[in-house]
Short mmCIF file of C-alpha atoms in Angstrom, two decimals:
data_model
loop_
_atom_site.label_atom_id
_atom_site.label_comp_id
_atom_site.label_asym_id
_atom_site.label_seq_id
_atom_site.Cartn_x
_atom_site.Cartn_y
_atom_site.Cartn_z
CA UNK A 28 112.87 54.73 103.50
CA UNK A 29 115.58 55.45 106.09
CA UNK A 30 117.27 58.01 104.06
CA UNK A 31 114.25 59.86 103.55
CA UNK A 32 113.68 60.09 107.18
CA UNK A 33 116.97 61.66 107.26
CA UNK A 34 116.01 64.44 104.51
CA UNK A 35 112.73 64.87 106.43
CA UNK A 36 114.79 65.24 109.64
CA UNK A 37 117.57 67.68 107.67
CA UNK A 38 114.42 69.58 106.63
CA UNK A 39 112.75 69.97 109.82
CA UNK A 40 115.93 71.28 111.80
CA UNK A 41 116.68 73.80 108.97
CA UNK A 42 112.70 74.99 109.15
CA UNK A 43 113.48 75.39 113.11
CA UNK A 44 117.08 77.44 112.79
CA UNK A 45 115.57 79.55 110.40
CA UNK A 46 112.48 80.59 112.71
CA UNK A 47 115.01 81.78 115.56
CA UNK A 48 117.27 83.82 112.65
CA UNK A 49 116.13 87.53 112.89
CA UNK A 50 118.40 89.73 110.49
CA UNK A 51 122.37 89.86 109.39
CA UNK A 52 123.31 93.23 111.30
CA UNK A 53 126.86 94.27 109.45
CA UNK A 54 129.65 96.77 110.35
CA UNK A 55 129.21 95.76 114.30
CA UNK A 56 132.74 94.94 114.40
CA UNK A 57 134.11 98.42 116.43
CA UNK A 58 131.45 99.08 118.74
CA UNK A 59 127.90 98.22 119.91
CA UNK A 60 124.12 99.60 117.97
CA UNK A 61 120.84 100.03 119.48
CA UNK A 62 118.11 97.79 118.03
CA UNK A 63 115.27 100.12 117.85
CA UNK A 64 111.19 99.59 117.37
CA UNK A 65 109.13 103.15 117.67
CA UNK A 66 105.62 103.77 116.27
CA UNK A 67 103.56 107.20 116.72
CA UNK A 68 100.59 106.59 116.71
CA UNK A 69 98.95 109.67 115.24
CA UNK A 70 95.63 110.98 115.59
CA UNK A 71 94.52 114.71 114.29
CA UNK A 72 92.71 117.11 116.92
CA UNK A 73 92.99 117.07 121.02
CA UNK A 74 91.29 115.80 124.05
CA UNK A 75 92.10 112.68 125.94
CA UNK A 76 90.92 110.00 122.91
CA UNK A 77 92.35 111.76 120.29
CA UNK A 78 95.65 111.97 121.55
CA UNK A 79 98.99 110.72 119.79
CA UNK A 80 101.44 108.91 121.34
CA UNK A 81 105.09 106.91 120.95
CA UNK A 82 105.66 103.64 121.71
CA UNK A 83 109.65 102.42 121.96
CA UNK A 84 111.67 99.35 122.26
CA UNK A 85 114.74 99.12 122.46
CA UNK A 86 117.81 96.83 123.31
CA UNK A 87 121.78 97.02 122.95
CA UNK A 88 123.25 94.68 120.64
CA UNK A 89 127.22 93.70 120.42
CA UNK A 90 129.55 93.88 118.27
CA UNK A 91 130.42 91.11 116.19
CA UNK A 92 134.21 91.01 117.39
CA UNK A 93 135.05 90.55 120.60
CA UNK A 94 133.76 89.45 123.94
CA UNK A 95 133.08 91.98 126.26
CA UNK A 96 130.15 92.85 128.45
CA UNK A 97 127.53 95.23 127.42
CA UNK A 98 127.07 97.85 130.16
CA UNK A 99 124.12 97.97 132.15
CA UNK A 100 121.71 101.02 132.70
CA UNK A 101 123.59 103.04 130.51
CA UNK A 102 121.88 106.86 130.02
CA UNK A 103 119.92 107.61 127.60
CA UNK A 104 118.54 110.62 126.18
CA UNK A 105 115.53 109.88 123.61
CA UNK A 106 114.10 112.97 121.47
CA UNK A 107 111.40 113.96 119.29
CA UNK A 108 111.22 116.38 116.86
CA UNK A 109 108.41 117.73 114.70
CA UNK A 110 109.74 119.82 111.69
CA UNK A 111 112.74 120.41 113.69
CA UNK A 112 111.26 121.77 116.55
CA UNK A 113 111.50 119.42 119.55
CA UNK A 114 108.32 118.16 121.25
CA UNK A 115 109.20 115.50 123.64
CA UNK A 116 112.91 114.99 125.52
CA UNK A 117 113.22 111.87 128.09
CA UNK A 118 116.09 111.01 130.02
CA UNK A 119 116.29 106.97 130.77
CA UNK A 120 118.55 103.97 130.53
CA UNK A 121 119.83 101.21 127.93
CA UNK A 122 119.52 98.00 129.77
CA UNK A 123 120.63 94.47 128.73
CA UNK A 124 117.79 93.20 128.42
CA UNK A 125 115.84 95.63 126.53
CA UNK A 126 113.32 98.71 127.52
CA UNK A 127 109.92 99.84 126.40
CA UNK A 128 108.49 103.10 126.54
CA UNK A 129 105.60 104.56 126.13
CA UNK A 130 105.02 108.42 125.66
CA UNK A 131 101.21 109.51 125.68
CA UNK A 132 99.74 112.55 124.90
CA UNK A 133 102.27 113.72 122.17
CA UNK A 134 102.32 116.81 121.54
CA UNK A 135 101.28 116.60 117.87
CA UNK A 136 98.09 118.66 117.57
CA UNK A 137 99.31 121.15 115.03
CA UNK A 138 100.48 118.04 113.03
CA UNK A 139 99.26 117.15 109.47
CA UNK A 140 99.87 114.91 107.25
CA UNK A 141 102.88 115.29 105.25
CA UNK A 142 105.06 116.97 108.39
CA UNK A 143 108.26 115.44 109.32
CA UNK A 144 108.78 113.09 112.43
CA UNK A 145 112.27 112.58 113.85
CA UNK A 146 113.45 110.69 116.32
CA UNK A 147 116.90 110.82 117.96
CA UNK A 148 118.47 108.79 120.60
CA UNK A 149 121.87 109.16 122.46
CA UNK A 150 123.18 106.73 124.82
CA UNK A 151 126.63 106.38 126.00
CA UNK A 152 128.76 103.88 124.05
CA UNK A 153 126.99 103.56 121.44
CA UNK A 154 126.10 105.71 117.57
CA UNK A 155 123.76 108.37 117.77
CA UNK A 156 120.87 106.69 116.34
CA UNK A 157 118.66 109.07 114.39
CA UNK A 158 115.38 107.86 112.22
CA UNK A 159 112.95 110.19 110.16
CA UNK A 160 109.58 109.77 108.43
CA UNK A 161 106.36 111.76 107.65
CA UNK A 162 102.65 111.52 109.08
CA UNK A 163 100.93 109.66 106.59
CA UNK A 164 98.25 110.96 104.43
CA UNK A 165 94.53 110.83 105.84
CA UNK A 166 93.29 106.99 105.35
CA UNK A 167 90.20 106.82 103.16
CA UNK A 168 86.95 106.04 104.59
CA UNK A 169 86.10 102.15 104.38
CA UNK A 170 83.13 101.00 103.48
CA UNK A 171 81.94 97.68 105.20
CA UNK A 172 79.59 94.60 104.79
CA UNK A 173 79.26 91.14 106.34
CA UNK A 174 77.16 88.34 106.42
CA UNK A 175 77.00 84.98 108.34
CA UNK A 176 78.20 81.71 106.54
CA UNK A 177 78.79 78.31 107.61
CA UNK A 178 77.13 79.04 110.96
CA UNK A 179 79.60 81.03 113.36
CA UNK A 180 81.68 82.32 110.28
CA UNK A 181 80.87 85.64 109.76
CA UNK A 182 82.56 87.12 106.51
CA UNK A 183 83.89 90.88 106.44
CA UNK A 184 84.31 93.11 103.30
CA UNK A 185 86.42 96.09 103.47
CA UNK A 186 86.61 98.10 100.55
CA UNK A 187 88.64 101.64 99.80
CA UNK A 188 89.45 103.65 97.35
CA UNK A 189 93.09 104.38 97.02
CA UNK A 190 94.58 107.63 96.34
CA UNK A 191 96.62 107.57 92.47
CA UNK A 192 99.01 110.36 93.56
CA UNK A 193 100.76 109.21 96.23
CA UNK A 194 102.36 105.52 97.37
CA UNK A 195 100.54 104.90 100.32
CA UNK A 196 100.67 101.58 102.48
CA UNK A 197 97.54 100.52 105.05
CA UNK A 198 97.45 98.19 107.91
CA UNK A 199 94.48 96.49 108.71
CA UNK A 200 92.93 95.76 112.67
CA UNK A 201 89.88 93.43 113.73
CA UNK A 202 88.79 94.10 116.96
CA UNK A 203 85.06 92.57 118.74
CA UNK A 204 83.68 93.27 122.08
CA UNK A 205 80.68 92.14 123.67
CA UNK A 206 78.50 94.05 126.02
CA UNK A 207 76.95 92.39 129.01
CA UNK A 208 75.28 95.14 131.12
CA UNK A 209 74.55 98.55 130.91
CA UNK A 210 74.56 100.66 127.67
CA UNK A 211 74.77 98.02 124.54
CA UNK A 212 76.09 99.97 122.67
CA UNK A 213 80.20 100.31 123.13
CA UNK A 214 82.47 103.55 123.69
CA UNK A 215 84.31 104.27 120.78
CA UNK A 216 87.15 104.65 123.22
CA UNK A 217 86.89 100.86 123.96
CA UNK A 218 89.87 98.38 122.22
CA UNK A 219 87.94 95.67 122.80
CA UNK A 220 90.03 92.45 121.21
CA UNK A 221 91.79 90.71 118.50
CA UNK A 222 89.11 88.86 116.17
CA UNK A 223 90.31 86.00 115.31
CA UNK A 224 90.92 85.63 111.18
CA UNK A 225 90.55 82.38 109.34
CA UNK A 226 94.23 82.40 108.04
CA UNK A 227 95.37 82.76 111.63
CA UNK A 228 95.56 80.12 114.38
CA UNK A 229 95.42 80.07 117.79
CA UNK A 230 98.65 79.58 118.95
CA UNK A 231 100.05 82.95 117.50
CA UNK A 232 102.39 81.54 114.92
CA UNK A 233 101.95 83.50 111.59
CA UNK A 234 100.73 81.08 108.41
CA UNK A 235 102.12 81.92 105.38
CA UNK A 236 98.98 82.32 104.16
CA UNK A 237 97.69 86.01 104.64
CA UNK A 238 94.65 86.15 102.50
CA UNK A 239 94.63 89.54 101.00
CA UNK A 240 97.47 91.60 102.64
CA UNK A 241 101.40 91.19 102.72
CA UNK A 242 102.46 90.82 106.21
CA UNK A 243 101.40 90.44 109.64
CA UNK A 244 102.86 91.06 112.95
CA UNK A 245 101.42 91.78 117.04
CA UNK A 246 102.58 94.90 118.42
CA UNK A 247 100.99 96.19 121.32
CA UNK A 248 98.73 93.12 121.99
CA UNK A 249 97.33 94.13 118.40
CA UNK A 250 97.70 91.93 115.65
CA UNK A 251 98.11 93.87 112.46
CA UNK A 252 97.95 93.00 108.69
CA UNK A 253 99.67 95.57 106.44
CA UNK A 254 99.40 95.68 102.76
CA UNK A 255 101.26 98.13 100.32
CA UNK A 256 99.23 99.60 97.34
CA UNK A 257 101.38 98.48 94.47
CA UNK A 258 99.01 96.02 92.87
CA UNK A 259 95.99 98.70 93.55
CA UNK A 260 97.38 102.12 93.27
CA UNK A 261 94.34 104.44 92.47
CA UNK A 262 91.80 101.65 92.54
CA UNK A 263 89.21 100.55 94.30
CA UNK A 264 90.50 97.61 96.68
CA UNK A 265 88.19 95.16 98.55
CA UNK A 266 90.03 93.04 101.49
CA UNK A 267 87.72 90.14 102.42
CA UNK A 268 88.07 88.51 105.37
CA UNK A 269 86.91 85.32 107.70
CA UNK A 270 86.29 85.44 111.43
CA UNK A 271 84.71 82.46 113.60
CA UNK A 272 82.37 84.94 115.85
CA UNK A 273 79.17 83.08 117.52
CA UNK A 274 76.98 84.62 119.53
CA UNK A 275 77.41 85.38 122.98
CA UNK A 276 75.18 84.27 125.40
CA UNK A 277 73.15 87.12 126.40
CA UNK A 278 75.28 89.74 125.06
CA UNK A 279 75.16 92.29 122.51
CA UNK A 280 78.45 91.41 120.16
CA UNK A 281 80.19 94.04 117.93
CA UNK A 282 83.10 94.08 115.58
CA UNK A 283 84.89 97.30 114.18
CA UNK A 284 87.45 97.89 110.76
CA UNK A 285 90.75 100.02 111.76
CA UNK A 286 91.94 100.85 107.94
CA UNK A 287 95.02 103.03 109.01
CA UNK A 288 97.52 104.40 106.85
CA UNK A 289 101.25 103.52 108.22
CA UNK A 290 104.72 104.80 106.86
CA UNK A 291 105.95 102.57 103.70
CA UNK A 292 108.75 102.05 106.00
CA UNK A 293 106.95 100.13 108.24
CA UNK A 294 105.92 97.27 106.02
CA UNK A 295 109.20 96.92 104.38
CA UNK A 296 111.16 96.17 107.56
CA UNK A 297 107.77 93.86 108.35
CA UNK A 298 108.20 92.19 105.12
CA UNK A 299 112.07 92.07 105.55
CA UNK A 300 111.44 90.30 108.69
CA UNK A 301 109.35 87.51 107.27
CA UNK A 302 111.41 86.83 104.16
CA UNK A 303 114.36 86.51 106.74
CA UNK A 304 112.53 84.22 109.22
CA UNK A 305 111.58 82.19 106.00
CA UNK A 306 114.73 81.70 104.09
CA UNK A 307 116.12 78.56 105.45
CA UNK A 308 118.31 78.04 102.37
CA UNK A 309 120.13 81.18 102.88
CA UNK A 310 121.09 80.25 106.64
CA UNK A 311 123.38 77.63 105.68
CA UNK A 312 124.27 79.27 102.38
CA UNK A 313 122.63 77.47 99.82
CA UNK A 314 120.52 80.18 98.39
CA UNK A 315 121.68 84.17 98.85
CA UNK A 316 121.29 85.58 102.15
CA UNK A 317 118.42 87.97 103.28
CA UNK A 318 119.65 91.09 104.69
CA UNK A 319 116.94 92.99 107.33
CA UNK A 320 115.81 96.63 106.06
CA UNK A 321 116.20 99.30 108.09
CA UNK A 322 115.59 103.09 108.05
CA UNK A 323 117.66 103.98 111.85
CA UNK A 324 120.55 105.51 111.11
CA UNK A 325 123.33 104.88 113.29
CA UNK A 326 121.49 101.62 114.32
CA UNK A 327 118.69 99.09 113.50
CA UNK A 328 115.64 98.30 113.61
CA UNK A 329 112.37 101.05 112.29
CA UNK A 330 111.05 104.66 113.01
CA UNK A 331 107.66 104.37 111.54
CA UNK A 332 103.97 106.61 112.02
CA UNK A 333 100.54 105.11 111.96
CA UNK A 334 97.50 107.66 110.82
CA UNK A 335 94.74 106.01 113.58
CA UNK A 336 91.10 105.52 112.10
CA UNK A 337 88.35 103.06 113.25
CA UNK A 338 85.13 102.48 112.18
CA UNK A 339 82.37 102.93 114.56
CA UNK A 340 81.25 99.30 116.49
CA UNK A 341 79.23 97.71 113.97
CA UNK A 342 76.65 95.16 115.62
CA UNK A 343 77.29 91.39 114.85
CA UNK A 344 74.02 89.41 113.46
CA UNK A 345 73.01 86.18 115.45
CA UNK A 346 73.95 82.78 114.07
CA UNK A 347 70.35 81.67 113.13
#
């Protein structure tokens, strides 16, 4: 009995280490790399709600020899580039504990898909770090159902038809909003919130259960499931989903589908992530390590684009 304990215990602190392990970052040994996180987020046309934008974050981290300091508000030139011809330039500073960015309004409205995104960043001490990828091709149009079960459980099918000539990957969002007063109907400009899935709880620690997709991850206060289209390529693919949504007391209550289309890069350096976070073997070397993927060159991290679509706000049915 008491040596199980022990084993139990042994398990338990390896489950722990593991969560705080993020990725094996080699070759740090002469100088310092910027860890970097950027995501366009494209959307074809103009005007104020159709407008693209980049979101950045970024952070030094040391090399593996040595002890020195890492500078502090250290310039830092960030560029963009759309086939080759620069679109955004932004002069800022690498601190020690990180910086996010945010660039709206991109100018990307001669964009399409298949045109090539790169970003480059230069800061003082440290490897140019330069990342490329394309805009995504157009997402296809979802078609959705639901129906109440189990009382407040209202069940959502999303179903597409996936393009056979290309290797595309999607990311999923679930958003609700309620309207109180006023027009019942929401803007399509509205975010509204996260709905909350069955395979996700409350506290905001991933299960390992996903349901239908791959990988999940919050970015932005958005929590996103993405989902590759190896097993489906060129076939019709329906993602079924719960959410606990009752009704709201004297509110109209809505839900709406985002079915984007993201860079393959993206979920790759997702899934790298997880399969890191989850290999608690590998940290103390009984089972082969599990090296992060990256696609920054010159440093870590991911470059990706995300091709935007929502469906309108559907209206929720009343539990009965």
């Amino acid at each position: 009995m008491e040596r199980s304990c022990h084993i139990t215990a042994l398990l338990l602190s390896l489950f722990i280490t593991a969560c705080e392990v993020e990725f094996d970052i080699s070759g740090l040994e002469g100088e310092p790399i910027l860890y970097i996180e950027g995501s366009v987020s494209y959307k074809p046309g103009g005007g104020y709600r159709s407008a693209s934008s980049l979101t950045m974050t970024f952070y030094p981290v040391p090399a593996s020899a040595g002890n020195e300091e890492l500078a502090d508000n250290t310039p830092c030139l960030i560029e963009v580039y759309h086939n080759s011809t620069k679109i955004e330039s932004r002069n800022t500073y690498v601190y020690r504990t990180g910086n996010r960015l945010t660039y709206d309004n991109l100018s990307l409205g001669k964009a399409a898909p298949g045109d090539e995104l790169e970003l480059v960043v230069n800061a003082e001490g440290y490897p140019t770090a330069v990342s490329n990828v394309r805009i995504p091709n157009t997402p296809p149009q979802p078609v959705v159902s639901h129906e109440r079960v189990n009382g407040s459980t209202l069940r959502i099918s999303t179903t597409i038809n996936d393009d056979p000539e290309t290797d595309d990957a999607y990311v999923f969002t679930f958003r609700r909003i309620s309207i109180y007063v006023g027009n019942p109907v929401p803007d399509p400009v509205h975010m509204g919130t996260d709905l909350e899935l069955s395979f996700y709880d409350t506290e905001n620690i991933e299960l390992w259960d996903l349901g239908p997709f791959e990988v999940s991850w919050r970015e932005n206060d958005i929590m996103y499931y993405g989902v590759s289209d190896k097993a489906f390529n060129g076939k019709t693919k329906t993602f079924t989903v719960n959410a606990d949504y009752p009704s709201s007391y004297d509110g109209h209550d809505y839900y709406r589908i985002g079915v984007h289309k993201v860079s393959p890069e993206k979920i790759r350096y997702e899934a790298s992530r997880k399969s890191k976070n989850n290999n608690m073997l590998g940290v103390i070397g009984l089972a082969p390590p599990t090296y992060g993927y990256t696609n920054i060159i010159g440093g870590t991290g991911c470059f990706s684009c995300t091709y935007i679509q929502y469906t309108d706000w559907i209206p929720v049915p009343p539990v009965e």
